[in-house]
Amino acid sequence: MKRRPPADAQTDSASIRALSQALAALTQAGDVQAFLEDLCTPSELEAMADRWRVVPLLLKGVPYREIHDLTQVSVTTIGRVARTLERGTGGYAVASQLQPRTANASY
């Protein structure tokens, strides 16, 4: 990913807040998917989907190697997601709790 000159924290925070509000305003999964496909490169989408795919498995306590075998997501990525689940801002947990039980099971 290209690095840009650092902007001030207030500008970055406002931009992230605006993006968050745009996502929150979309009420249909198809609309969110279209927005993400417009916003992200295919590689970025794949990386985000990989991270999201391992969340329910980590929450169930499935070992990293087994998650890798089930999903083909790298053990490094699985470890990063696990670390974020433990020390992040809680977004994965909130989103996971809001999902229907079967929505997370696509690995």
CSV table of N, CA and C in Angstrom, one decimal:
chain,number,residue,atom,x,y,z
A,1,MET,N,0.8,-1.2,0.0
A,1,MET,CA,0.0,0.0,0.0
A,1,MET,C,0.9,1.2,0.0
A,2,LYS,N,0.5,2.2,-0.8
A,2,LYS,CA,1.3,3.4,-0.9
A,2,LYS,C,1.2,4.2,0.4
A,3,ARG,N,2.3,4.8,0.8
A,3,ARG,CA,2.3,5.7,2.0
A,3,ARG,C,2.1,7.1,1.5
A,4,ARG,N,1.3,7.9,2.2
A,4,ARG,CA,1.1,9.3,1.9
A,4,ARG,C,1.6,10.1,3.1
A,5,PRO,N,1.9,11.3,2.8
A,5,PRO,CA,2.4,12.2,3.9
A,5,PRO,C,1.4,12.1,5.1
A,6,PRO,N,1.9,12.1,6.3
A,6,PRO,CA,1.0,12.1,7.4
A,6,PRO,C,0.0,13.3,7.5
A,7,ALA,N,-1.3,13.0,7.6
A,7,ALA,CA,-2.2,14.1,7.8
A,7,ALA,C,-2.4,14.3,9.3
A,8,ASP,N,-3.1,15.3,9.6
A,8,ASP,CA,-3.3,15.5,11.1
A,8,ASP,C,-4.3,14.5,11.6
A,9,ALA,N,-4.2,14.1,12.8
A,9,ALA,CA,-5.1,13.1,13.4
A,9,ALA,C,-6.5,13.4,13.3
A,10,GLN,N,-6.8,14.7,13.4
A,10,GLN,CA,-8.2,15.1,13.3
A,10,GLN,C,-8.8,14.9,12.0
A,11,THR,N,-8.1,15.1,10.9
A,11,THR,CA,-8.5,14.9,9.5
A,11,THR,C,-8.7,13.4,9.3
A,12,ASP,N,-7.8,12.6,9.7
A,12,ASP,CA,-7.9,11.1,9.6
A,12,ASP,C,-9.1,10.6,10.4
A,13,SER,N,-9.3,11.1,11.6
A,13,SER,CA,-10.4,10.6,12.4
A,13,SER,C,-11.7,11.0,11.8
A,14,ALA,N,-11.8,12.2,11.2
A,14,ALA,CA,-13.1,12.6,10.5
A,14,ALA,C,-13.3,11.8,9.3
A,15,SER,N,-12.3,11.4,8.6
A,15,SER,CA,-12.4,10.6,7.4
A,15,SER,C,-12.9,9.2,7.7
A,16,ILE,N,-12.4,8.6,8.8
A,16,ILE,CA,-12.8,7.3,9.2
A,16,ILE,C,-14.2,7.3,9.7
A,17,ARG,N,-14.5,8.4,10.5
A,17,ARG,CA,-15.9,8.5,11.0
A,17,ARG,C,-16.9,8.6,9.8
A,18,ALA,N,-16.6,9.4,8.8
A,18,ALA,CA,-17.4,9.5,7.6
A,18,ALA,C,-17.6,8.2,6.9
A,19,LEU,N,-16.5,7.4,6.7
A,19,LEU,CA,-16.6,6.1,6.1
A,19,LEU,C,-17.5,5.2,7.0
A,20,SER,N,-17.3,5.2,8.3
A,20,SER,CA,-18.1,4.4,9.2
A,20,SER,C,-19.6,4.7,9.0
A,21,GLN,N,-19.9,6.0,9.0
A,21,GLN,CA,-21.3,6.5,8.8
A,21,GLN,C,-21.9,6.0,7.5
A,22,ALA,N,-21.0,6.0,6.4
A,22,ALA,CA,-21.5,5.6,5.1
A,22,ALA,C,-21.9,4.1,5.2
A,23,LEU,N,-21.0,3.3,5.8
A,23,LEU,CA,-21.3,1.9,5.9
A,23,LEU,C,-22.5,1.6,6.8
A,24,ALA,N,-22.6,2.3,7.9
A,24,ALA,CA,-23.8,2.2,8.8
A,24,ALA,C,-25.1,2.6,8.1
A,25,ALA,N,-25.0,3.5,7.2
A,25,ALA,CA,-26.3,3.9,6.5
A,25,ALA,C,-26.8,2.9,5.5
A,26,LEU,N,-26.0,1.9,5.1
A,26,LEU,CA,-26.4,0.9,4.2
A,26,LEU,C,-27.1,-0.2,5.0
A,27,THR,N,-28.3,-0.5,4.6
A,27,THR,CA,-29.1,-1.5,5.4
A,27,THR,C,-29.2,-2.8,4.7
A,28,GLN,N,-28.8,-3.0,3.5
A,28,GLN,CA,-28.9,-4.2,2.8
A,28,GLN,C,-27.5,-4.8,2.5
A,29,ALA,N,-27.4,-6.1,2.7
A,29,ALA,CA,-26.1,-6.7,2.5
A,29,ALA,C,-25.6,-6.5,1.1
A,30,GLY,N,-26.4,-6.5,0.1
A,30,GLY,CA,-26.1,-6.3,-1.3
A,30,GLY,C,-25.5,-4.9,-1.5
A,31,ASP,N,-26.1,-3.9,-0.8
A,31,ASP,CA,-25.6,-2.6,-1.0
A,31,ASP,C,-24.2,-2.4,-0.3
A,32,VAL,N,-24.0,-3.1,0.8
A,32,VAL,CA,-22.7,-3.0,1.5
A,32,VAL,C,-21.7,-3.7,0.6
A,33,GLN,N,-22.0,-4.8,0.0
A,33,GLN,CA,-21.1,-5.5,-0.9
A,33,GLN,C,-20.7,-4.6,-2.1
A,34,ALA,N,-21.7,-4.0,-2.7
A,34,ALA,CA,-21.4,-3.1,-3.8
A,34,ALA,C,-20.5,-2.0,-3.4
A,35,PHE,N,-20.8,-1.4,-2.3
A,35,PHE,CA,-20.0,-0.3,-1.8
A,35,PHE,C,-18.5,-0.8,-1.5
A,36,LEU,N,-18.4,-1.9,-0.9
A,36,LEU,CA,-17.0,-2.5,-0.6
A,36,LEU,C,-16.3,-2.8,-1.9
A,37,GLU,N,-17.0,-3.3,-2.9
A,37,GLU,CA,-16.4,-3.6,-4.2
A,37,GLU,C,-16.0,-2.4,-4.9
A,38,ASP,N,-16.7,-1.3,-4.8
A,38,ASP,CA,-16.3,0.0,-5.4
A,38,ASP,C,-15.1,0.6,-4.6
A,39,LEU,N,-15.1,0.4,-3.3
A,39,LEU,CA,-14.1,1.1,-2.4
A,39,LEU,C,-12.8,0.4,-2.4
A,40,CYS,N,-12.8,-0.9,-2.4
A,40,CYS,CA,-11.6,-1.7,-2.2
A,40,CYS,C,-11.1,-2.4,-3.5
A,41,THR,N,-9.8,-2.7,-3.5
A,41,THR,CA,-9.3,-3.6,-4.6
A,41,THR,C,-9.7,-5.0,-4.3
A,42,PRO,N,-9.7,-5.9,-5.3
A,42,PRO,CA,-10.0,-7.3,-5.0
A,42,PRO,C,-9.1,-7.9,-3.9
A,43,SER,N,-7.8,-7.5,-3.9
A,43,SER,CA,-6.9,-8.0,-2.9
A,43,SER,C,-7.3,-7.6,-1.5
A,44,GLU,N,-7.7,-6.3,-1.4
A,44,GLU,CA,-8.1,-5.8,-0.1
A,44,GLU,C,-9.4,-6.5,0.4
A,45,LEU,N,-10.3,-6.7,-0.5
A,45,LEU,CA,-11.5,-7.4,-0.2
A,45,LEU,C,-11.2,-8.9,0.3
A,46,GLU,N,-10.3,-9.5,-0.4
A,46,GLU,CA,-10.0,-10.9,-0.1
A,46,GLU,C,-9.3,-10.9,1.3
A,47,ALA,N,-8.5,-10.0,1.6
A,47,ALA,CA,-7.8,-9.9,2.9
A,47,ALA,C,-8.8,-9.7,4.0
A,48,MET,N,-9.8,-8.8,3.8
A,48,MET,CA,-10.8,-8.5,4.8
A,48,MET,C,-11.7,-9.8,5.0
A,49,ALA,N,-12.1,-10.4,3.9
A,49,ALA,CA,-12.9,-11.6,3.9
A,49,ALA,C,-12.2,-12.7,4.7
A,50,ASP,N,-10.9,-12.9,4.4
A,50,ASP,CA,-10.1,-13.9,5.1
A,50,ASP,C,-10.1,-13.7,6.6
A,51,ARG,N,-9.9,-12.4,7.0
A,51,ARG,CA,-9.9,-12.1,8.5
A,51,ARG,C,-11.3,-12.4,9.1
A,52,TRP,N,-12.3,-12.0,8.4
A,52,TRP,CA,-13.7,-12.2,8.9
A,52,TRP,C,-14.0,-13.7,9.0
A,53,ARG,N,-13.6,-14.4,8.0
A,53,ARG,CA,-13.9,-15.9,8.0
A,53,ARG,C,-13.3,-16.6,9.2
A,54,VAL,N,-12.2,-16.1,9.8
A,54,VAL,CA,-11.6,-16.9,10.9
A,54,VAL,C,-12.1,-16.4,12.2
A,55,VAL,N,-12.8,-15.3,12.3
A,55,VAL,CA,-13.3,-14.8,13.6
A,55,VAL,C,-14.2,-15.8,14.3
A,56,PRO,N,-15.2,-16.4,13.7
A,56,PRO,CA,-16.1,-17.3,14.4
A,56,PRO,C,-15.3,-18.6,14.9
A,57,LEU,N,-14.4,-19.0,14.1
A,57,LEU,CA,-13.6,-20.2,14.5
A,57,LEU,C,-12.7,-19.8,15.7
A,58,LEU,N,-12.1,-18.7,15.7
A,58,LEU,CA,-11.3,-18.2,16.9
A,58,LEU,C,-12.2,-18.1,18.1
A,59,LEU,N,-13.3,-17.5,17.9
A,59,LEU,CA,-14.3,-17.4,19.1
A,59,LEU,C,-14.7,-18.7,19.6
A,60,LYS,N,-14.7,-19.8,18.8
A,60,LYS,CA,-15.1,-21.1,19.3
A,60,LYS,C,-13.9,-21.8,19.9
A,61,GLY,N,-12.7,-21.2,19.8
A,61,GLY,CA,-11.5,-21.8,20.3
A,61,GLY,C,-10.8,-22.9,19.4
A,62,VAL,N,-11.1,-22.8,18.2
A,62,VAL,CA,-10.5,-23.8,17.2
A,62,VAL,C,-9.0,-23.4,17.1
A,63,PRO,N,-8.1,-24.4,17.2
A,63,PRO,CA,-6.7,-24.2,17.1
A,63,PRO,C,-6.3,-23.6,15.7
A,64,TYR,N,-5.3,-22.7,15.7
A,64,TYR,CA,-4.8,-22.0,14.5
A,64,TYR,C,-4.6,-22.9,13.3
A,65,ARG,N,-3.9,-24.1,13.6
A,65,ARG,CA,-3.6,-25.0,12.5
A,65,ARG,C,-4.8,-25.6,11.9
A,66,GLU,N,-5.8,-25.9,12.7
A,66,GLU,CA,-7.1,-26.4,12.2
A,66,GLU,C,-7.8,-25.3,11.4
A,67,ILE,N,-7.8,-24.1,11.9
A,67,ILE,CA,-8.4,-23.0,11.1
A,67,ILE,C,-7.7,-22.9,9.8
A,68,HIS,N,-6.4,-22.9,9.7
A,68,HIS,CA,-5.7,-22.9,8.5
A,68,HIS,C,-6.1,-24.0,7.5
A,69,ASP,N,-6.2,-25.2,8.1
A,69,ASP,CA,-6.6,-26.4,7.3
A,69,ASP,C,-8.0,-26.2,6.7
A,70,LEU,N,-8.9,-25.6,7.5
A,70,LEU,CA,-10.3,-25.4,7.1
A,70,LEU,C,-10.5,-24.3,6.0
A,71,THR,N,-9.7,-23.2,6.2
A,71,THR,CA,-9.9,-22.0,5.5
A,71,THR,C,-8.8,-21.6,4.5
A,72,GLN,N,-7.6,-22.2,4.6
A,72,GLN,CA,-6.4,-21.9,3.8
A,72,GLN,C,-6.0,-20.4,4.1
A,73,VAL,N,-6.4,-19.8,5.2
A,73,VAL,CA,-5.9,-18.5,5.6
A,73,VAL,C,-4.6,-18.8,6.4
A,74,SER,N,-3.7,-17.9,6.1
A,74,SER,CA,-2.3,-18.1,6.7
A,74,SER,C,-2.4,-18.0,8.3
A,75,VAL,N,-1.5,-18.8,8.9
A,75,VAL,CA,-1.4,-18.8,10.3
A,75,VAL,C,-1.1,-17.4,10.8
A,76,THR,N,-0.3,-16.7,10.1
A,76,THR,CA,0.1,-15.3,10.5
A,76,THR,C,-1.1,-14.4,10.6
A,77,THR,N,-2.0,-14.5,9.5
A,77,THR,CA,-3.2,-13.7,9.5
A,77,THR,C,-4.1,-14.2,10.7
A,78,ILE,N,-4.2,-15.4,10.9
A,78,ILE,CA,-5.1,-16.0,12.0
A,78,ILE,C,-4.6,-15.4,13.3
A,79,GLY,N,-3.2,-15.4,13.5
A,79,GLY,CA,-2.7,-14.9,14.7
A,79,GLY,C,-3.0,-13.4,14.9
A,80,ARG,N,-2.9,-12.6,13.8
A,80,ARG,CA,-3.2,-11.2,13.9
A,80,ARG,C,-4.6,-10.9,14.3
A,81,VAL,N,-5.6,-11.7,13.7
A,81,VAL,CA,-7.0,-11.6,14.0
A,81,VAL,C,-7.2,-12.0,15.5
A,82,ALA,N,-6.6,-13.0,16.0
A,82,ALA,CA,-6.7,-13.4,17.4
A,82,ALA,C,-6.2,-12.3,18.3
A,83,ARG,N,-5.1,-11.7,18.0
A,83,ARG,CA,-4.5,-10.7,18.8
A,83,ARG,C,-5.5,-9.5,18.8
A,84,THR,N,-6.1,-9.2,17.7
A,84,THR,CA,-7.1,-8.1,17.6
A,84,THR,C,-8.3,-8.4,18.4
A,85,LEU,N,-8.7,-9.7,18.4
A,85,LEU,CA,-9.9,-10.1,19.2
A,85,LEU,C,-9.6,-9.9,20.7
A,86,GLU,N,-8.4,-10.1,21.1
A,86,GLU,CA,-8.0,-10.0,22.5
A,86,GLU,C,-7.7,-8.5,22.9
A,87,ARG,N,-7.1,-7.8,22.0
A,87,ARG,CA,-6.6,-6.4,22.4
A,87,ARG,C,-7.2,-5.3,21.6
A,88,GLY,N,-8.0,-5.6,20.6
A,88,GLY,CA,-8.5,-4.6,19.7
A,88,GLY,C,-9.7,-3.7,20.4
A,89,THR,N,-10.4,-3.1,19.5
A,89,THR,CA,-11.5,-2.2,20.0
A,89,THR,C,-12.8,-2.9,20.2
A,90,GLY,N,-12.9,-4.1,19.9
A,90,GLY,CA,-14.2,-4.9,20.1
A,90,GLY,C,-15.1,-5.0,18.9
A,91,GLY,N,-14.6,-4.5,17.8
A,91,GLY,CA,-15.5,-4.5,16.6
A,91,GLY,C,-15.8,-5.9,16.1
A,92,TYR,N,-14.8,-6.7,16.1
A,92,TYR,CA,-15.1,-8.1,15.6
A,92,TYR,C,-16.1,-8.8,16.5
A,93,ALA,N,-16.0,-8.6,17.8
A,93,ALA,CA,-17.0,-9.2,18.7
A,93,ALA,C,-18.4,-8.7,18.5
A,94,VAL,N,-18.5,-7.4,18.4
A,94,VAL,CA,-19.8,-6.8,18.2
A,94,VAL,C,-20.4,-7.3,16.9
A,95,ALA,N,-19.7,-7.2,15.8
A,95,ALA,CA,-20.2,-7.7,14.5
A,95,ALA,C,-20.5,-9.1,14.5
A,96,SER,N,-19.7,-9.9,15.1
A,96,SER,CA,-20.0,-11.4,15.2
A,96,SER,C,-21.3,-11.6,16.0
A,97,GLN,N,-21.5,-10.9,17.1
A,97,GLN,CA,-22.7,-11.1,17.9
A,97,GLN,C,-24.0,-10.7,17.1
A,98,LEU,N,-23.9,-9.8,16.2
A,98,LEU,CA,-25.0,-9.3,15.4
A,98,LEU,C,-25.3,-10.2,14.2
A,99,GLN,N,-24.5,-11.1,13.9
A,99,GLN,CA,-24.7,-12.0,12.8
A,99,GLN,C,-25.6,-13.2,13.1
A,100,PRO,N,-26.5,-13.5,12.2
A,100,PRO,CA,-27.2,-14.8,12.4
A,100,PRO,C,-26.3,-16.0,12.6
A,101,ARG,N,-26.6,-16.9,13.3
A,101,ARG,CA,-25.7,-18.0,13.6
A,101,ARG,C,-25.1,-18.7,12.4
A,102,THR,N,-25.8,-18.8,11.3
A,102,THR,CA,-25.3,-19.5,10.1
A,102,THR,C,-24.5,-18.6,9.2
A,103,ALA,N,-24.6,-17.3,9.4
A,103,ALA,CA,-23.9,-16.4,8.5
A,103,ALA,C,-22.3,-16.5,8.6
A,104,ASN,N,-21.8,-16.8,9.7
A,104,ASN,CA,-20.4,-16.9,10.0
A,104,ASN,C,-19.8,-18.2,9.5
A,105,ALA,N,-20.6,-19.2,9.2
A,105,ALA,CA,-20.1,-20.5,9.0
A,105,ALA,C,-19.5,-20.8,7.6
A,106,SER,N,-19.3,-19.8,6.8
A,106,SER,CA,-18.8,-20.1,5.4
A,106,SER,C,-17.3,-20.1,5.3
A,107,TYR,N,-16.7,-21.2,5.6
A,107,TYR,CA,-15.3,-21.4,5.4
A,107,TYR,C,-15.1,-22.6,4.5
